[in-house]
XYZ file of C-alpha atoms in Angstrom:
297
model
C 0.000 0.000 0.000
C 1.636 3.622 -1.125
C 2.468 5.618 1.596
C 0.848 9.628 2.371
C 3.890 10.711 0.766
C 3.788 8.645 -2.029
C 0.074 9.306 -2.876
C 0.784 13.762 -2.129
C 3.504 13.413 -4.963
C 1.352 11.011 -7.743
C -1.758 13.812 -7.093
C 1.239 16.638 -7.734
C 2.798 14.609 -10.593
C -0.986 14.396 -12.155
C -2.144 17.960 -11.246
C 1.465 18.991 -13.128
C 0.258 16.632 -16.515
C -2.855 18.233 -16.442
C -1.600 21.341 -16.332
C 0.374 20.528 -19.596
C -2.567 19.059 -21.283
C -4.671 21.569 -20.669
C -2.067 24.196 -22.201
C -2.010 21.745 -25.211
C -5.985 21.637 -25.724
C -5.695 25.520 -25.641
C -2.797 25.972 -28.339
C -4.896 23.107 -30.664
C -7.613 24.768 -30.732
C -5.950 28.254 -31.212
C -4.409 26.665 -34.156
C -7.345 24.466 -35.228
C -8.804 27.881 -36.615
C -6.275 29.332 -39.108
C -5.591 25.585 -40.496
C -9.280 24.702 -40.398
C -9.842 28.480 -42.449
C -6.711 27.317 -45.034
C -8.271 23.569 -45.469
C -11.469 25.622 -46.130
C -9.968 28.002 -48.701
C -8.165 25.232 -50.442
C -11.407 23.067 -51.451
C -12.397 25.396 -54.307
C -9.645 25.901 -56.107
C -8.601 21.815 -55.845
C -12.588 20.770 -56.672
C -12.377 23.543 -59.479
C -8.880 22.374 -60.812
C -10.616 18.559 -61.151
C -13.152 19.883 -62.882
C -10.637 21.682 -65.527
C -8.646 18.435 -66.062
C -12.092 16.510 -66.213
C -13.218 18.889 -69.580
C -9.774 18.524 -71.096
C -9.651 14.818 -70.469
C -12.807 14.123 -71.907
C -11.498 15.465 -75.389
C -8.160 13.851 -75.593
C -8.136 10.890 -73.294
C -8.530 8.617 -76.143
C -6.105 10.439 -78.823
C -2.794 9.351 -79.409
C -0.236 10.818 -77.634
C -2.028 11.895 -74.562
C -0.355 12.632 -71.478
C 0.980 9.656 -69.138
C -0.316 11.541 -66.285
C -3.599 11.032 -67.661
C -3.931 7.631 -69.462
C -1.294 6.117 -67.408
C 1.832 4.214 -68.726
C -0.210 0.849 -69.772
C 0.795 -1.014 -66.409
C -0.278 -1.807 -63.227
C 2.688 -3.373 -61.587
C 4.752 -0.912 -59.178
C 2.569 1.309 -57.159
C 3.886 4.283 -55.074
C 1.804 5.591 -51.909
C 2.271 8.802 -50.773
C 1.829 8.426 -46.864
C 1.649 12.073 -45.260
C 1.207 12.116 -41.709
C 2.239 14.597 -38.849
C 5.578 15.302 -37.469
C 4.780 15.423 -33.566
C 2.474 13.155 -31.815
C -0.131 13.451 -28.612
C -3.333 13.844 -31.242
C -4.871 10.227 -30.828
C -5.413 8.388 -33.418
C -4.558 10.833 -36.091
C -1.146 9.212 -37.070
C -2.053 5.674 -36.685
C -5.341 5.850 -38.469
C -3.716 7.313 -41.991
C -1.271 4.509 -41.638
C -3.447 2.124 -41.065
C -5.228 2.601 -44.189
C -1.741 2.591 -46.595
C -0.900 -0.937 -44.518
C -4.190 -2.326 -45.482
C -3.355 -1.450 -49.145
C 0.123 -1.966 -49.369
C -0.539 -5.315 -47.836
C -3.838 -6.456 -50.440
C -1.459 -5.150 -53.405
C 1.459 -7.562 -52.654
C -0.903 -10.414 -52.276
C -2.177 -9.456 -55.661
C 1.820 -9.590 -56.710
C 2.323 -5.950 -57.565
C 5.274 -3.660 -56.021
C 4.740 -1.409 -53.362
C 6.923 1.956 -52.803
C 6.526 3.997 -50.063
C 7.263 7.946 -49.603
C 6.624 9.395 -46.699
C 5.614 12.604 -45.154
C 5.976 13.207 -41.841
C 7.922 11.552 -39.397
C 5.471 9.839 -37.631
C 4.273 8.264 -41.038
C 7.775 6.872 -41.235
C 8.041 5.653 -37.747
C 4.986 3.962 -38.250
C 5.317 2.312 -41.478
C 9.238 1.388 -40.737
C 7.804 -1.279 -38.549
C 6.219 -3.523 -41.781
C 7.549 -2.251 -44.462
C 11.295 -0.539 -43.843
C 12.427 -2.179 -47.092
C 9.212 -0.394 -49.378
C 10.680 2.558 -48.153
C 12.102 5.141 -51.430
C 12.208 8.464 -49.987
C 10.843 10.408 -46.864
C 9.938 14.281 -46.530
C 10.393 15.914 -43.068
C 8.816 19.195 -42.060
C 10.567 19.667 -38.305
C 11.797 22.791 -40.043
C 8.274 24.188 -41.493
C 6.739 26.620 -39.460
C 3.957 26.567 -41.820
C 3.103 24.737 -44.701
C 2.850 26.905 -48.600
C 2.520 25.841 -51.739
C 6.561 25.672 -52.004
C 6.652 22.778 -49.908
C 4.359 20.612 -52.021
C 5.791 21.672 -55.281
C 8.832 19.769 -53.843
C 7.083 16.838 -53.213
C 5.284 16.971 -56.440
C 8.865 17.209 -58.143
C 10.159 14.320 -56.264
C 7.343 12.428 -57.851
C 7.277 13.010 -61.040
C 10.872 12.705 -61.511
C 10.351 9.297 -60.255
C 7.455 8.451 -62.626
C 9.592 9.852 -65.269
C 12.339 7.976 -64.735
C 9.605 4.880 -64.909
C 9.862 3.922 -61.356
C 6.603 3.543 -60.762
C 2.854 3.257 -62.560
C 0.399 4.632 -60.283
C 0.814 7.376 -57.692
C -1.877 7.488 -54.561
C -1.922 9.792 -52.131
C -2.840 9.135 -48.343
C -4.003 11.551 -45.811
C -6.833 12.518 -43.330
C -9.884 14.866 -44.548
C -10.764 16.854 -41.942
C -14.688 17.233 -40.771
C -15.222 18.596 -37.733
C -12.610 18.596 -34.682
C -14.442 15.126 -33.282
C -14.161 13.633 -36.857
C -11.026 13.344 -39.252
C -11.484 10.273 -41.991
C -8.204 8.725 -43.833
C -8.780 8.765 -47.309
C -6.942 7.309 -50.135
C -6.733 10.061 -53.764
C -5.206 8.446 -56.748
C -2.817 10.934 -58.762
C -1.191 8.801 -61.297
C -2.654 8.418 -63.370
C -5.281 11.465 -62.574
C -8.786 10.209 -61.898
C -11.543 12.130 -63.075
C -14.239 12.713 -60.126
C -17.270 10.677 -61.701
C -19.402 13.861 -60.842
C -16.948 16.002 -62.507
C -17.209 13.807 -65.313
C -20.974 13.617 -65.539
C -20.651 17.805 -64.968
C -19.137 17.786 -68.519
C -21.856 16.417 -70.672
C -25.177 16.237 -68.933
C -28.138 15.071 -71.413
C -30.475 17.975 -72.400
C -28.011 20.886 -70.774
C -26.333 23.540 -73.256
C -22.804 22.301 -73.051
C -20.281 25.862 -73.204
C -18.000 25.567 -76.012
C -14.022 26.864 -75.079
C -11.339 27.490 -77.313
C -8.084 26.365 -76.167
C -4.972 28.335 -77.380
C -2.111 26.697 -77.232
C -3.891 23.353 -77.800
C -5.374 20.582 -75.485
C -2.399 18.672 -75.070
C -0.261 21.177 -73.900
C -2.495 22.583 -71.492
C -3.448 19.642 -70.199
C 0.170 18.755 -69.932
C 0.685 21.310 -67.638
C -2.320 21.148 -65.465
C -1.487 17.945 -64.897
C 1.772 18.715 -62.989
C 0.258 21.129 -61.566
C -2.647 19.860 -60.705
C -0.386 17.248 -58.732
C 1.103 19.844 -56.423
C -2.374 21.375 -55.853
C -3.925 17.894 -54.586
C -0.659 17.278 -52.449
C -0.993 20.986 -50.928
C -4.508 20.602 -50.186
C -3.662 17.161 -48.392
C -0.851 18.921 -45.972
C -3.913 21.582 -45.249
C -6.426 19.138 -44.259
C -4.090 17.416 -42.698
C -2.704 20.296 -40.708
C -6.385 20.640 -39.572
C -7.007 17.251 -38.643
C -3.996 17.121 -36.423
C -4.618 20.270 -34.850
C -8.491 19.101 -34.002
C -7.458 15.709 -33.250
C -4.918 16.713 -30.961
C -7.680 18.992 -29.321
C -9.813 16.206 -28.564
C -6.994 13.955 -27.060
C -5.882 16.591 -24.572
C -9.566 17.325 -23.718
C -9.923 13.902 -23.040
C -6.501 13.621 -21.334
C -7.397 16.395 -19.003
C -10.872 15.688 -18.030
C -8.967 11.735 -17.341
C -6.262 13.661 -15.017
C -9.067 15.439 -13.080
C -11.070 12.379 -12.433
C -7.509 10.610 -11.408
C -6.919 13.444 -9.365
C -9.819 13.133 -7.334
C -10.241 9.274 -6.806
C -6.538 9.935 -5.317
C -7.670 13.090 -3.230
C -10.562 10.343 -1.966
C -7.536 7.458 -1.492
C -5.206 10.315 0.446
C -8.265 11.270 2.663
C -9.431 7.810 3.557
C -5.994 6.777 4.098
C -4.975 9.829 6.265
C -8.093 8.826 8.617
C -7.186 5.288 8.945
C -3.831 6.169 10.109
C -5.354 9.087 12.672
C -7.996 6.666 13.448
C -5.091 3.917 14.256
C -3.124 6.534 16.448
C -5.822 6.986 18.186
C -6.479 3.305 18.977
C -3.121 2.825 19.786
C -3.333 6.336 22.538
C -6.472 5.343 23.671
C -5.314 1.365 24.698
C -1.778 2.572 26.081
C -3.699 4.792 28.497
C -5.817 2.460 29.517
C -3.255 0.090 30.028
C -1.774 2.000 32.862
């Protein structure tokens, strides 16, 4: 059985952690805003740029010469997944949850006999998926540095792909990371890049029965500006996944030290309760032990 002393320091040790926790929950959710507001802001322009490629690719998908990035080299062998995770941890499940979801696939694609590649971002991401698969492992992409995330910083890791898929390294590019919904709720989701996959509602968007249909001019042609929007459009999907992922990590870190501190007080008081009923057995004991010496002289 602890002693008094023993049980005053765990109550001080927990009322210090909560303390800590509580500072935590307070800096999340001061930065839950501005990432939650950039996540936000990002949506548009991403669902917008989709709906661009999905226009273009309806005209020259099936021409010759059309865009790898598009139509894909004609294989389905090596696959690369783009893990992108957060570089500190304390946020729950956050971390574990986005790599639990590129395990699963990485795992059903080798049983199907293809060749998995992993690049990840984040060094939680890479602690994580070290574990099973340290020898998928290509490249990794730390951002201890980053004191916030631009548009530089995916353009980077939109280079480092596509000189890989250039130098035919790989066949199809998808891209893991958590969509952020509300601070409770964060959900991993899996976005193919390589080749691009046009949103079936995008797709439907372009050439709806009975609608006037606008007509566009392209100058220079298609192809070339499709070439480019492609890159590009690879870099805008990667940025947008480092924003909502900024925002999940920032909410689900919120609700893990809310949780962690409400835990700490109710800790704090069953020990409070333990110290007190403890404290009174041993006055209660002196007592005894007073009361019988006296009254055995």
């Amino acid at each position: 059985m602890p002693s008094l002393k023993d049980l005053r320091n765990r109550i001080a040790s927990v009322k210090a952690t909560r303390k800590i926790t509580k500072a935590m929950q307070m800096v999340a959710a001061a930065k839950l805003r501005r990432a939650q507001e950039a996540a936000t802001a990002a949506r548009p322009y991403a669902e917008r740029m989709e709906r661009v490629i999905a226009n273009l690719a309806t005209r020259v998908a099936d021409t010759k010469g059309a865009s790898p990035l598009l139509v894909g080299t004609g294989k389905d062998e090596t696959h690369l997944l783009i893990v992108m995770t957060a570089e500190r941890g304390l946020c729950g499940g956050f971390n574990a949850n986005i790599a639990k979801l590129a395990r699963q696939d990485a795992r059903r694609l080798m049983e199907a006999g293809k060749t998995v590649k992993i690049l990840n971002v984040g060094r939680k991401g890479a602690d994580n998926m070290r574990r099973d698969f340290s020898r998928n492992i290509v490249d990794r992409v730390d951002f201890r540095s980053v004191r916030r995330l631009t548009f530089t910083n995916a353009e980077d890791i939109a280079k480092r792909v596509l000189d890989r898929f250039r130098a035919g390294e790989f066949d199809v590019a998808t891209l893991y990371f958590s969509e952020f919904k509300s601070v409770i709720s964060q959900k991993p989701v899996a976005q193919q890049l390589i080749p691009a996959r046009v949103p079936e509602a995008a797709a439907a968007d372009t050439g709806r029965p009975g609608q006037a249909q606008a007509v566009y001019e392209y100058e220079p042609s298609e192809e070339d500006i499709l070439e480019d929007l492609l890159a590009r459009n690879i870099a805008t999907q990667i940025f947008r996944g480092l924003l909502e992922n900024a925002a999940s990590e920032q909410g689900a870190r919120m609700s893990a030290m809310d949780s962690a501190t409400r835990n700490a007080g109710e800790m704090i008081d069953k020990l409070t309760l333990r110290y007190n009923r403890q404290r009174q057995a041993n006055i209660t004991k002196e007592l005894i032990e007073i009361i019988s010496g006296a009254e055995a002289l």
